[in-house]
CSV table of C-alpha atoms in Angstrom, one decimal:
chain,number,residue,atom,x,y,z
A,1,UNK,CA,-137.9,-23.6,59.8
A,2,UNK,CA,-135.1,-24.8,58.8
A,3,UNK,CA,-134.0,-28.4,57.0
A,4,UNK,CA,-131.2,-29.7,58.8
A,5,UNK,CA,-129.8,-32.3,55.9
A,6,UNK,CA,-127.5,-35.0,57.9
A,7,UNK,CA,-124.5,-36.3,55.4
A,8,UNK,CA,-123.2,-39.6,55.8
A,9,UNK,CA,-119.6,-40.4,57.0
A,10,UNK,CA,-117.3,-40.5,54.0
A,11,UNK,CA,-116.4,-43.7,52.9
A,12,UNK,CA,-113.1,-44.8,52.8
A,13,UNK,CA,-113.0,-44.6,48.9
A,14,UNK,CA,-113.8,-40.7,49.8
A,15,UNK,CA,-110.6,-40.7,52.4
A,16,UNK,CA,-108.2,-42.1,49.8
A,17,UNK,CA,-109.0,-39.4,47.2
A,18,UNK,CA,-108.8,-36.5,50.4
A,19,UNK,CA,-105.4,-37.9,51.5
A,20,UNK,CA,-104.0,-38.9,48.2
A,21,UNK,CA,-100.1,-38.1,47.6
A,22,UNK,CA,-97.7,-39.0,45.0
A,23,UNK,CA,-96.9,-42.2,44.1
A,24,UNK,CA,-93.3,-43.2,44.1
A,25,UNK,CA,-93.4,-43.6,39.6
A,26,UNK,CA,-94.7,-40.2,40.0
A,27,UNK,CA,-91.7,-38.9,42.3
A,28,UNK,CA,-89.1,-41.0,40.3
A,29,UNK,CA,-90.8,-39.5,37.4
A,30,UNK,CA,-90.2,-35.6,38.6
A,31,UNK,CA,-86.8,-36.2,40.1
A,32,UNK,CA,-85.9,-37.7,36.6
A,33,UNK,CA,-87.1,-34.6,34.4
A,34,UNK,CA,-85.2,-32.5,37.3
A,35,UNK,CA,-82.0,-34.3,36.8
A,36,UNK,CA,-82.9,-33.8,33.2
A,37,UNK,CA,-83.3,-30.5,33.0
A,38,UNK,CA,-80.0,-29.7,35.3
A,39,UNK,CA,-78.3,-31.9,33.0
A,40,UNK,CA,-79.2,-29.3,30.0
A,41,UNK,CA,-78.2,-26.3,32.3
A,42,UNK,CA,-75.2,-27.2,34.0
A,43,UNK,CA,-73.1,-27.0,30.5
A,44,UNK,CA,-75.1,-23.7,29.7
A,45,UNK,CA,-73.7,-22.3,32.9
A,46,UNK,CA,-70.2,-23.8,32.6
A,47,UNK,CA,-69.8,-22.4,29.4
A,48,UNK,CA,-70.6,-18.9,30.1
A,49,UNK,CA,-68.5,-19.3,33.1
A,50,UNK,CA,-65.7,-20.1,30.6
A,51,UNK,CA,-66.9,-17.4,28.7
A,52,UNK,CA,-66.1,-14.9,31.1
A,53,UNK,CA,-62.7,-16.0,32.1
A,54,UNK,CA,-61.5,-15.9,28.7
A,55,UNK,CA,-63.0,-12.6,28.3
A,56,UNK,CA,-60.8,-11.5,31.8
A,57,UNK,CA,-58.0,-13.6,30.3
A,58,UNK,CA,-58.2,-11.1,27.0
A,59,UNK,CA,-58.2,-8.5,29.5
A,60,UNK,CA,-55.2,-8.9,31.2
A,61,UNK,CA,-53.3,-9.2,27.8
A,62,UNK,CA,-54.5,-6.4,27.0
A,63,UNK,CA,-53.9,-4.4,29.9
A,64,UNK,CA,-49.8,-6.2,29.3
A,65,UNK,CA,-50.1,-4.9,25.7
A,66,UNK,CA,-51.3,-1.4,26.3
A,67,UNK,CA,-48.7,-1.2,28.9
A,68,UNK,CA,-45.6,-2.3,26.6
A,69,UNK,CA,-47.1,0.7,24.1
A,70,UNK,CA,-46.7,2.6,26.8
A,71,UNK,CA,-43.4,2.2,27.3
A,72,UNK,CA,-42.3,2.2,24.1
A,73,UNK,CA,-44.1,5.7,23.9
A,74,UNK,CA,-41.8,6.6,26.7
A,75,UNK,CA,-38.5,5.2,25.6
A,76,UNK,CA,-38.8,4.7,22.1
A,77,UNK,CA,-38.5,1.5,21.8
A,78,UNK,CA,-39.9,-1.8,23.7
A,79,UNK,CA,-37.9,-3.7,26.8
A,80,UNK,CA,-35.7,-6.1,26.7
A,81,UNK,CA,-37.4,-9.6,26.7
A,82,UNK,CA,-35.0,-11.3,29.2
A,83,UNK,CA,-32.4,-9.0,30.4
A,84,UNK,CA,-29.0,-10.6,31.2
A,85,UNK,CA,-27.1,-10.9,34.2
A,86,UNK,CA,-30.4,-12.2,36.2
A,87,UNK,CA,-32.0,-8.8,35.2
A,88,UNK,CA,-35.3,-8.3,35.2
A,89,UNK,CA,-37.8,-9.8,32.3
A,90,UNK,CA,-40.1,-7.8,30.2
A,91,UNK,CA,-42.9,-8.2,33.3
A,92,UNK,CA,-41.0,-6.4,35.8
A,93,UNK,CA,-40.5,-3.2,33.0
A,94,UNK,CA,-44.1,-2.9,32.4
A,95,UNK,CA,-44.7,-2.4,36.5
A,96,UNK,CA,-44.5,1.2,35.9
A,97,UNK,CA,-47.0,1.4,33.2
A,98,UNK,CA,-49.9,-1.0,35.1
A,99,UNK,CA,-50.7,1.1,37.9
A,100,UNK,CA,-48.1,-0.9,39.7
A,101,UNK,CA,-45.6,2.2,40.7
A,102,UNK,CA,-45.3,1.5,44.4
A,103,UNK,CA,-43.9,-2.5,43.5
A,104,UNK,CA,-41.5,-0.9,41.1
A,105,UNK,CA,-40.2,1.6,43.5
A,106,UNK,CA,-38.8,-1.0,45.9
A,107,UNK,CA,-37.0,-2.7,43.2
A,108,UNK,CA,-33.4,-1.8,41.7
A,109,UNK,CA,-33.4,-3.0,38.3
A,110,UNK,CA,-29.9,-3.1,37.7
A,111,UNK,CA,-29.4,-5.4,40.7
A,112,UNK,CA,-30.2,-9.4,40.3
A,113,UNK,CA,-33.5,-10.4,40.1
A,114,UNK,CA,-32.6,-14.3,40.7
A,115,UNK,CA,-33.0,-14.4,44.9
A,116,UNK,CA,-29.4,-15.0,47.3
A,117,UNK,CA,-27.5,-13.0,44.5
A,118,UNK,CA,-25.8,-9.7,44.7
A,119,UNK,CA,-27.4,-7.3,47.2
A,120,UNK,CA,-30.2,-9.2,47.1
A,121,UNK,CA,-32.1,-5.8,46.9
A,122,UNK,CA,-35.0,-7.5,44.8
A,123,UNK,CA,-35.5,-10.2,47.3
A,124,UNK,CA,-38.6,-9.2,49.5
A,125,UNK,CA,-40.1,-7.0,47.2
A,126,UNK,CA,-40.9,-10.1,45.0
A,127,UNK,CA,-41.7,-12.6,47.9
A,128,UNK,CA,-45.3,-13.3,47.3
A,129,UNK,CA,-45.6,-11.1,44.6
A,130,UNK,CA,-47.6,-11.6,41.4
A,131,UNK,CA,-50.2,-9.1,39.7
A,132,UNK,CA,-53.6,-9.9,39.2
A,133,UNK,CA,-53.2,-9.4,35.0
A,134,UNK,CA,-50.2,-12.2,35.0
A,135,UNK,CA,-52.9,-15.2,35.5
A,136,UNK,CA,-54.7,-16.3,33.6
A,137,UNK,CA,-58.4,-17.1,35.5
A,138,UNK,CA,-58.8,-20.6,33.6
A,139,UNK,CA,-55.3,-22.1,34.7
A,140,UNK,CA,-54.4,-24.2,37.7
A,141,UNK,CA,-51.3,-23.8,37.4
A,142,UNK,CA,-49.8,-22.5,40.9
A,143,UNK,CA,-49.5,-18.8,40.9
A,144,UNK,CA,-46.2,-19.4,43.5
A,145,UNK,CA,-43.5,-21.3,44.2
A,146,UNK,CA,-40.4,-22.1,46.5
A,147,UNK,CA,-38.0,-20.8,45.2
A,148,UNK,CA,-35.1,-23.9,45.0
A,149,UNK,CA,-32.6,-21.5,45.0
A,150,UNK,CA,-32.4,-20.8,48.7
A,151,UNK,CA,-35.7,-22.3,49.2
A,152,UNK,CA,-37.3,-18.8,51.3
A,153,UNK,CA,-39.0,-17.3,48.7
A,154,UNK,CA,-42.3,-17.9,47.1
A,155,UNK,CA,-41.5,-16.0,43.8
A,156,UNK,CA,-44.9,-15.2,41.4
A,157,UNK,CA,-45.5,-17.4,38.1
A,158,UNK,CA,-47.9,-16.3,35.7
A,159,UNK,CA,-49.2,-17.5,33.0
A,160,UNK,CA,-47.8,-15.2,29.6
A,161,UNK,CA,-44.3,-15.2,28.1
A,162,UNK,CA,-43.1,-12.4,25.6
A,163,UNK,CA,-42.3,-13.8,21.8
A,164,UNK,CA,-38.7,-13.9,20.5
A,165,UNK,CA,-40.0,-14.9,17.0
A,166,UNK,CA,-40.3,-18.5,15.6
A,167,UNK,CA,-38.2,-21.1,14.1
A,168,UNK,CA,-37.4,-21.5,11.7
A,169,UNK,CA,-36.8,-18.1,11.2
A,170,UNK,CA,-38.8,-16.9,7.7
A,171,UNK,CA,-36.7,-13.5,7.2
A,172,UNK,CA,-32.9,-13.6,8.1
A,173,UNK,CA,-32.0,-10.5,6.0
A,174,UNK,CA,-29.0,-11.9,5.6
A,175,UNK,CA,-27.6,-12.2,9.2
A,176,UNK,CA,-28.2,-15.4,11.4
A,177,UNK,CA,-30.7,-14.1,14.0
A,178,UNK,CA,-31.5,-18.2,15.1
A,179,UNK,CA,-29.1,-19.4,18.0
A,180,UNK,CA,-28.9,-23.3,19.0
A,181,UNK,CA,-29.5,-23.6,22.4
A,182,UNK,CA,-27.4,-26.9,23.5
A,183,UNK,CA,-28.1,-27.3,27.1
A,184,UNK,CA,-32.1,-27.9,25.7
A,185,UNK,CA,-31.8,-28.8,22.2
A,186,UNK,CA,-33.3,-26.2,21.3
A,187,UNK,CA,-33.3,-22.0,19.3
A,188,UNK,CA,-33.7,-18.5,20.1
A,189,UNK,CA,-34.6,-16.6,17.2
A,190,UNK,CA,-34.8,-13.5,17.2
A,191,UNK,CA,-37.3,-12.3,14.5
A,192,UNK,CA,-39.7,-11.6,16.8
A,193,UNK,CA,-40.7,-8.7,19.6
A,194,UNK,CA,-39.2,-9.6,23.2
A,195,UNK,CA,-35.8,-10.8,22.7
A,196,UNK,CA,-33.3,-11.9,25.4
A,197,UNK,CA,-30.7,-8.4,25.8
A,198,UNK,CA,-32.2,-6.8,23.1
A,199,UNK,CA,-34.6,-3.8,22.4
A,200,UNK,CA,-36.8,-3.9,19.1
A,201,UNK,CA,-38.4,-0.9,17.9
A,202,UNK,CA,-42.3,-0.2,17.0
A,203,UNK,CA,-40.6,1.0,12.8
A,204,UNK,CA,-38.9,-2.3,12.8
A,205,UNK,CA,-42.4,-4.6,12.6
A,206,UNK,CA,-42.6,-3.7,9.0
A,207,UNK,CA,-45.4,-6.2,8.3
A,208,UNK,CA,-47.8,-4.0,10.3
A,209,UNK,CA,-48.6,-4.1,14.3
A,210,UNK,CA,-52.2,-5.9,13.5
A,211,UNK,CA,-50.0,-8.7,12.0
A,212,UNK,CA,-47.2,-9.2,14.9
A,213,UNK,CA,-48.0,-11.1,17.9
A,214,UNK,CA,-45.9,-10.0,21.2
A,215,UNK,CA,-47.0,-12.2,24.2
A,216,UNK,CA,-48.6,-15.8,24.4
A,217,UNK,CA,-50.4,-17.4,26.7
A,218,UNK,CA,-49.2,-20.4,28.8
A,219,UNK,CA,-52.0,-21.3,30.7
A,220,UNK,CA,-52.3,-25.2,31.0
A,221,UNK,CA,-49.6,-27.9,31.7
A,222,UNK,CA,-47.7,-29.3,28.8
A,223,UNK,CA,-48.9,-33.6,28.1
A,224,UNK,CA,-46.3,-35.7,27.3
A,225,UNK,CA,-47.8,-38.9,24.7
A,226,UNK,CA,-48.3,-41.1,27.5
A,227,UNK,CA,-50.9,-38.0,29.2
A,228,UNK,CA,-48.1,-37.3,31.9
A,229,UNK,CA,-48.4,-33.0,32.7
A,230,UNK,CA,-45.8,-30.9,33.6
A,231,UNK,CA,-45.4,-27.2,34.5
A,232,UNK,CA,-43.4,-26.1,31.8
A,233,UNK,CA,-43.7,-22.4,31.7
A,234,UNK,CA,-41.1,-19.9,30.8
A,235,UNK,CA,-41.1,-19.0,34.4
A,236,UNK,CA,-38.7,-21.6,35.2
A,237,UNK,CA,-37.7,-21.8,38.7
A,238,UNK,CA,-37.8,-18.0,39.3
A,239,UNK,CA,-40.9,-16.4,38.8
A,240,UNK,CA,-42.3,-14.0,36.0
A,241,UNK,CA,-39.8,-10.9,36.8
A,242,UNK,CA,-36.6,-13.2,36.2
A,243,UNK,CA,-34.1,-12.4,33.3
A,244,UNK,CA,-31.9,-14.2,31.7
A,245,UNK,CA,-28.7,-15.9,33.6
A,246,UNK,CA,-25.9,-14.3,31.0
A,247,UNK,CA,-24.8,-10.7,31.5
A,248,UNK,CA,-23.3,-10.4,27.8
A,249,UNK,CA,-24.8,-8.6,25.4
A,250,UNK,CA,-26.7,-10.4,22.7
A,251,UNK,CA,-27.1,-9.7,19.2
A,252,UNK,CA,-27.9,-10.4,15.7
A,253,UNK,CA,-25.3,-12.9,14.2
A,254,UNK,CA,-22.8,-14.4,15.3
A,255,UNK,CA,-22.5,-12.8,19.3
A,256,UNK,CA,-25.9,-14.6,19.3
A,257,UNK,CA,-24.1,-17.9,19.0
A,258,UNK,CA,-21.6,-17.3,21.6
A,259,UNK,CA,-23.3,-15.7,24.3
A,260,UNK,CA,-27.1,-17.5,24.4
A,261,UNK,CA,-25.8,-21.2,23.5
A,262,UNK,CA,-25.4,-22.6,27.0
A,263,UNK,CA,-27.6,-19.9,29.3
A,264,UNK,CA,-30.7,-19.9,30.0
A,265,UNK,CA,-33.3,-16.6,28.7
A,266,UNK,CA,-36.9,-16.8,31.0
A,267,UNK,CA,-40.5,-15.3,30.5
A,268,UNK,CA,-39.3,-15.4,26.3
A,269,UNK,CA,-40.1,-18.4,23.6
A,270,UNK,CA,-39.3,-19.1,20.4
A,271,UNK,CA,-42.5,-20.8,18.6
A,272,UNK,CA,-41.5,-24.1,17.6
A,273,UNK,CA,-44.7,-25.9,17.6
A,274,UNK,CA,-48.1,-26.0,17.4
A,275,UNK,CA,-50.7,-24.5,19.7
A,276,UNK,CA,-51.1,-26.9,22.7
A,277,UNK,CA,-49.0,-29.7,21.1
A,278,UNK,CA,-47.9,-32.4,23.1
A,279,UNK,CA,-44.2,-32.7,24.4
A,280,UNK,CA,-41.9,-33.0,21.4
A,281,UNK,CA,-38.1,-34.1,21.1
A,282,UNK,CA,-36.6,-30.5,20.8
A,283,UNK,CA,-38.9,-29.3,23.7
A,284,UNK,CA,-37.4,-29.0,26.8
A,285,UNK,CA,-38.6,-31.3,29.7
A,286,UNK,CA,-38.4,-28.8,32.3
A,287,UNK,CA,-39.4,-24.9,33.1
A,288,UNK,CA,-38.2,-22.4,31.2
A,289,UNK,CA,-36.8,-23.9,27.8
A,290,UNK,CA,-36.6,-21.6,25.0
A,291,UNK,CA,-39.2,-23.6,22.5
A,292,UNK,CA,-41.6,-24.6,25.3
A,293,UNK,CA,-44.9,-24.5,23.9
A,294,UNK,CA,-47.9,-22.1,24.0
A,295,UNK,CA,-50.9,-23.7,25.6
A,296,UNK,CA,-53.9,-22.8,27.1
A,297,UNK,CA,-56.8,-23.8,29.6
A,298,UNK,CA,-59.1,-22.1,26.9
A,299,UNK,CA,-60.5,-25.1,24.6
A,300,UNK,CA,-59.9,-25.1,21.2
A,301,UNK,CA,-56.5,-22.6,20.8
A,302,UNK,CA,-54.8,-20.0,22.7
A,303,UNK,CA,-54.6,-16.0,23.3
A,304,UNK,CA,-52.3,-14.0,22.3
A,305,UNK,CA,-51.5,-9.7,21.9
A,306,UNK,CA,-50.4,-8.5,19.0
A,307,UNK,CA,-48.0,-5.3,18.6
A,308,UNK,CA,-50.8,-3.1,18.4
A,309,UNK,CA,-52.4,-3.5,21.3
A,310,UNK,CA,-55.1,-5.9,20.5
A,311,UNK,CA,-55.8,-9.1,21.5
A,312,UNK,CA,-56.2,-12.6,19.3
A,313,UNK,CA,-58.1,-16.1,19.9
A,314,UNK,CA,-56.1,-18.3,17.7
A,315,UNK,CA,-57.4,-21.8,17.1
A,316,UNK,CA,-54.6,-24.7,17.8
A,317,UNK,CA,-55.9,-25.7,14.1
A,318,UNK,CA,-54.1,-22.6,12.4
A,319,UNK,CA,-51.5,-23.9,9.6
A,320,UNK,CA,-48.5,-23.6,11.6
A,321,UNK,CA,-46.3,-21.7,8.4
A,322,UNK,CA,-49.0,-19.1,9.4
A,323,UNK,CA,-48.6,-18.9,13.1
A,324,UNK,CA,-45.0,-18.5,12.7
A,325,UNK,CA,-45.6,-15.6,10.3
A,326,UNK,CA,-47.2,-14.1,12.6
A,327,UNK,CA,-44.5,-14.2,15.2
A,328,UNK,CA,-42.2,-12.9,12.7
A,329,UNK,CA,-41.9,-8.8,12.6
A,330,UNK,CA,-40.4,-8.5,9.5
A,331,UNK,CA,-41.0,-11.2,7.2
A,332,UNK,CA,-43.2,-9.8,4.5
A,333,UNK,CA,-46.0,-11.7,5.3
A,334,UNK,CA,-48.9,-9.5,5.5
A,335,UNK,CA,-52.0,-11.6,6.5
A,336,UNK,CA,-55.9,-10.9,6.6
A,337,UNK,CA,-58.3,-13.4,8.5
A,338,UNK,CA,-56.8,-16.6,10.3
């Protein structure tokens, strides 16, 4: 035999506690640690995002440094940092020695790399043309634009320029190698490693490769006082391959004076200022001045190659006597940690 037990409906005290949810304290309570919790991620995450695109931003000035060895291993001596005559800038030499053969074959480089000029040979080769290494992954700055020359091509931008030194120059050796630039109120000097119609040579950095910078970034629009930005690259209005617009020869001394003072030298600068200063009176307000500033979309300083292939973070707090030591080949300034 079996006892059959009968059990009594549940009361409704028994139904609440079977069909209980959460309360709405409760759910504001969990979507508030949730929000809290992304809120301590989200910078965790953007930061190693940022991480990583300074780390590919190192890359491609390395890759640009390596290649300039490269061709100074070939030719003895480094390219011309803005070739006259609209030639081609120190980007367009180092083609050949980034695994970029097949672009350098369509181009003539002793034709005019400024578009609608001469044989206009360079023309569509450099339409909507800009390696990968020229930009850095941090900037949004445009990687093209029209052209206002004929207004047909979209000519490349990126986001380095080479180093003609710094002003004021710290080792004349007892020729003037700083030009006034009066169109932009501004110098050339050429202490440095890229200079406009000039080669330098790897024996003339006699303060030591590990102690010469050669290219800078300039990743991040330039801020007047008032927080206005502009594009103010060395680009200019033609892209990273473009020379400069004077087909004399330039020199130390005195041809320097005559030849640079009313033209125009891009994908070069002269260090003037300070990391990622703001506007300044001798800067120029447009693309393509010669004392433009470096700046960066890295917070905190800027990148930059040095002679020997290497590749520096320098903080926009450096003493600025020290930055343009650096920029300086021959100087006698031999420094340690910065």
């Amino acid at each position: 035999m079996h006892l059959i037990v009968a059990r009594s409906p549940p009361t409704s005290l028994q139904k609440s506690k079977c069909l209980r949810g959460f309360t709405l304290v409760e759910l504001l309570v969990v979507i508030a640690i949730i929000g809290v919790l992304i809120a301590l991620l989200l910078p965790a995450v953007q930061q190693a995002r940022e991480a990583a695109r300074r780390m590919s931003c190192q890359n491609n000035l390395k890759q640009m440094s390596l290649g300039l060895q490269n061709f100074h291993d070939t030719y003895r001596e480094f390219p011309d940092g803005s070739q006259g005559g609209w030639g081609p800038s120190w980007a367009a030499y180092l083609l050949n020695f980034t695994e970029q053969q097949n672009q350098a074959d369509q181009l003539d480089f002793n034709a005019f790399f400024s578009p609608g000029l001469g044989t206009k040979v360079n023309d569509i080769p450099l339409d909507n043309y800009l390696p990968e290494y020229m930009t850095c992954p941090s900037s949004n700055l445009p990687r093209f634009k029209l052209e206002p020359y004929l207004n047909t091509y979209n000519r490349g931008h990126g986001t380095y320029a080479g180093i003609t030194g710094a002003y004021p120059d710290g080792a004349a050796h007892g020729t003037s190698r700083t030009v006034y630039i009066q169109r932009y109120n501004g110098y050339h000097v050429g202490g440095g490693m890229l200079i406009p119609n000039k080669k330098t040579k790897m024996s003339e950095v006699t303060d030591g490769t590990s102690n010469t910078l050669i290219l800078a970034e300039q990743s991040a629009p330039t801020f007047s006082s008032t927080g206005v930005a502009s594009d103010m690259r060395s680009s200019g209005s033609y892209g990273s391959f473009q020379g400069a617009n004077t087909r004399d020869d330039i020199k130390e001394g005195s041809d320097w004076d005559t030849v640079l003072q009313y033209h125009r030298a891009f994908n070069v600068i002269t260090v003037r200022y300070q990391i990622n200063s703001l506007t300044s009176p001798g800067m120029s307000t447009t693309a393509g001045g010669p004392n433009n500033n470096v700046n960066s979309s890295h917070p905190g300083g800027a990148q930059f190659a040095r002679v020997d292939g290497s590749v520096a973070f320098i903080p926009e707090t450096i003493n600025f006597d020290t930055l343009r030591n650096l920029c300086t080949r021959d100087d006698g300034e031999v420094l340690g940690e910065y």
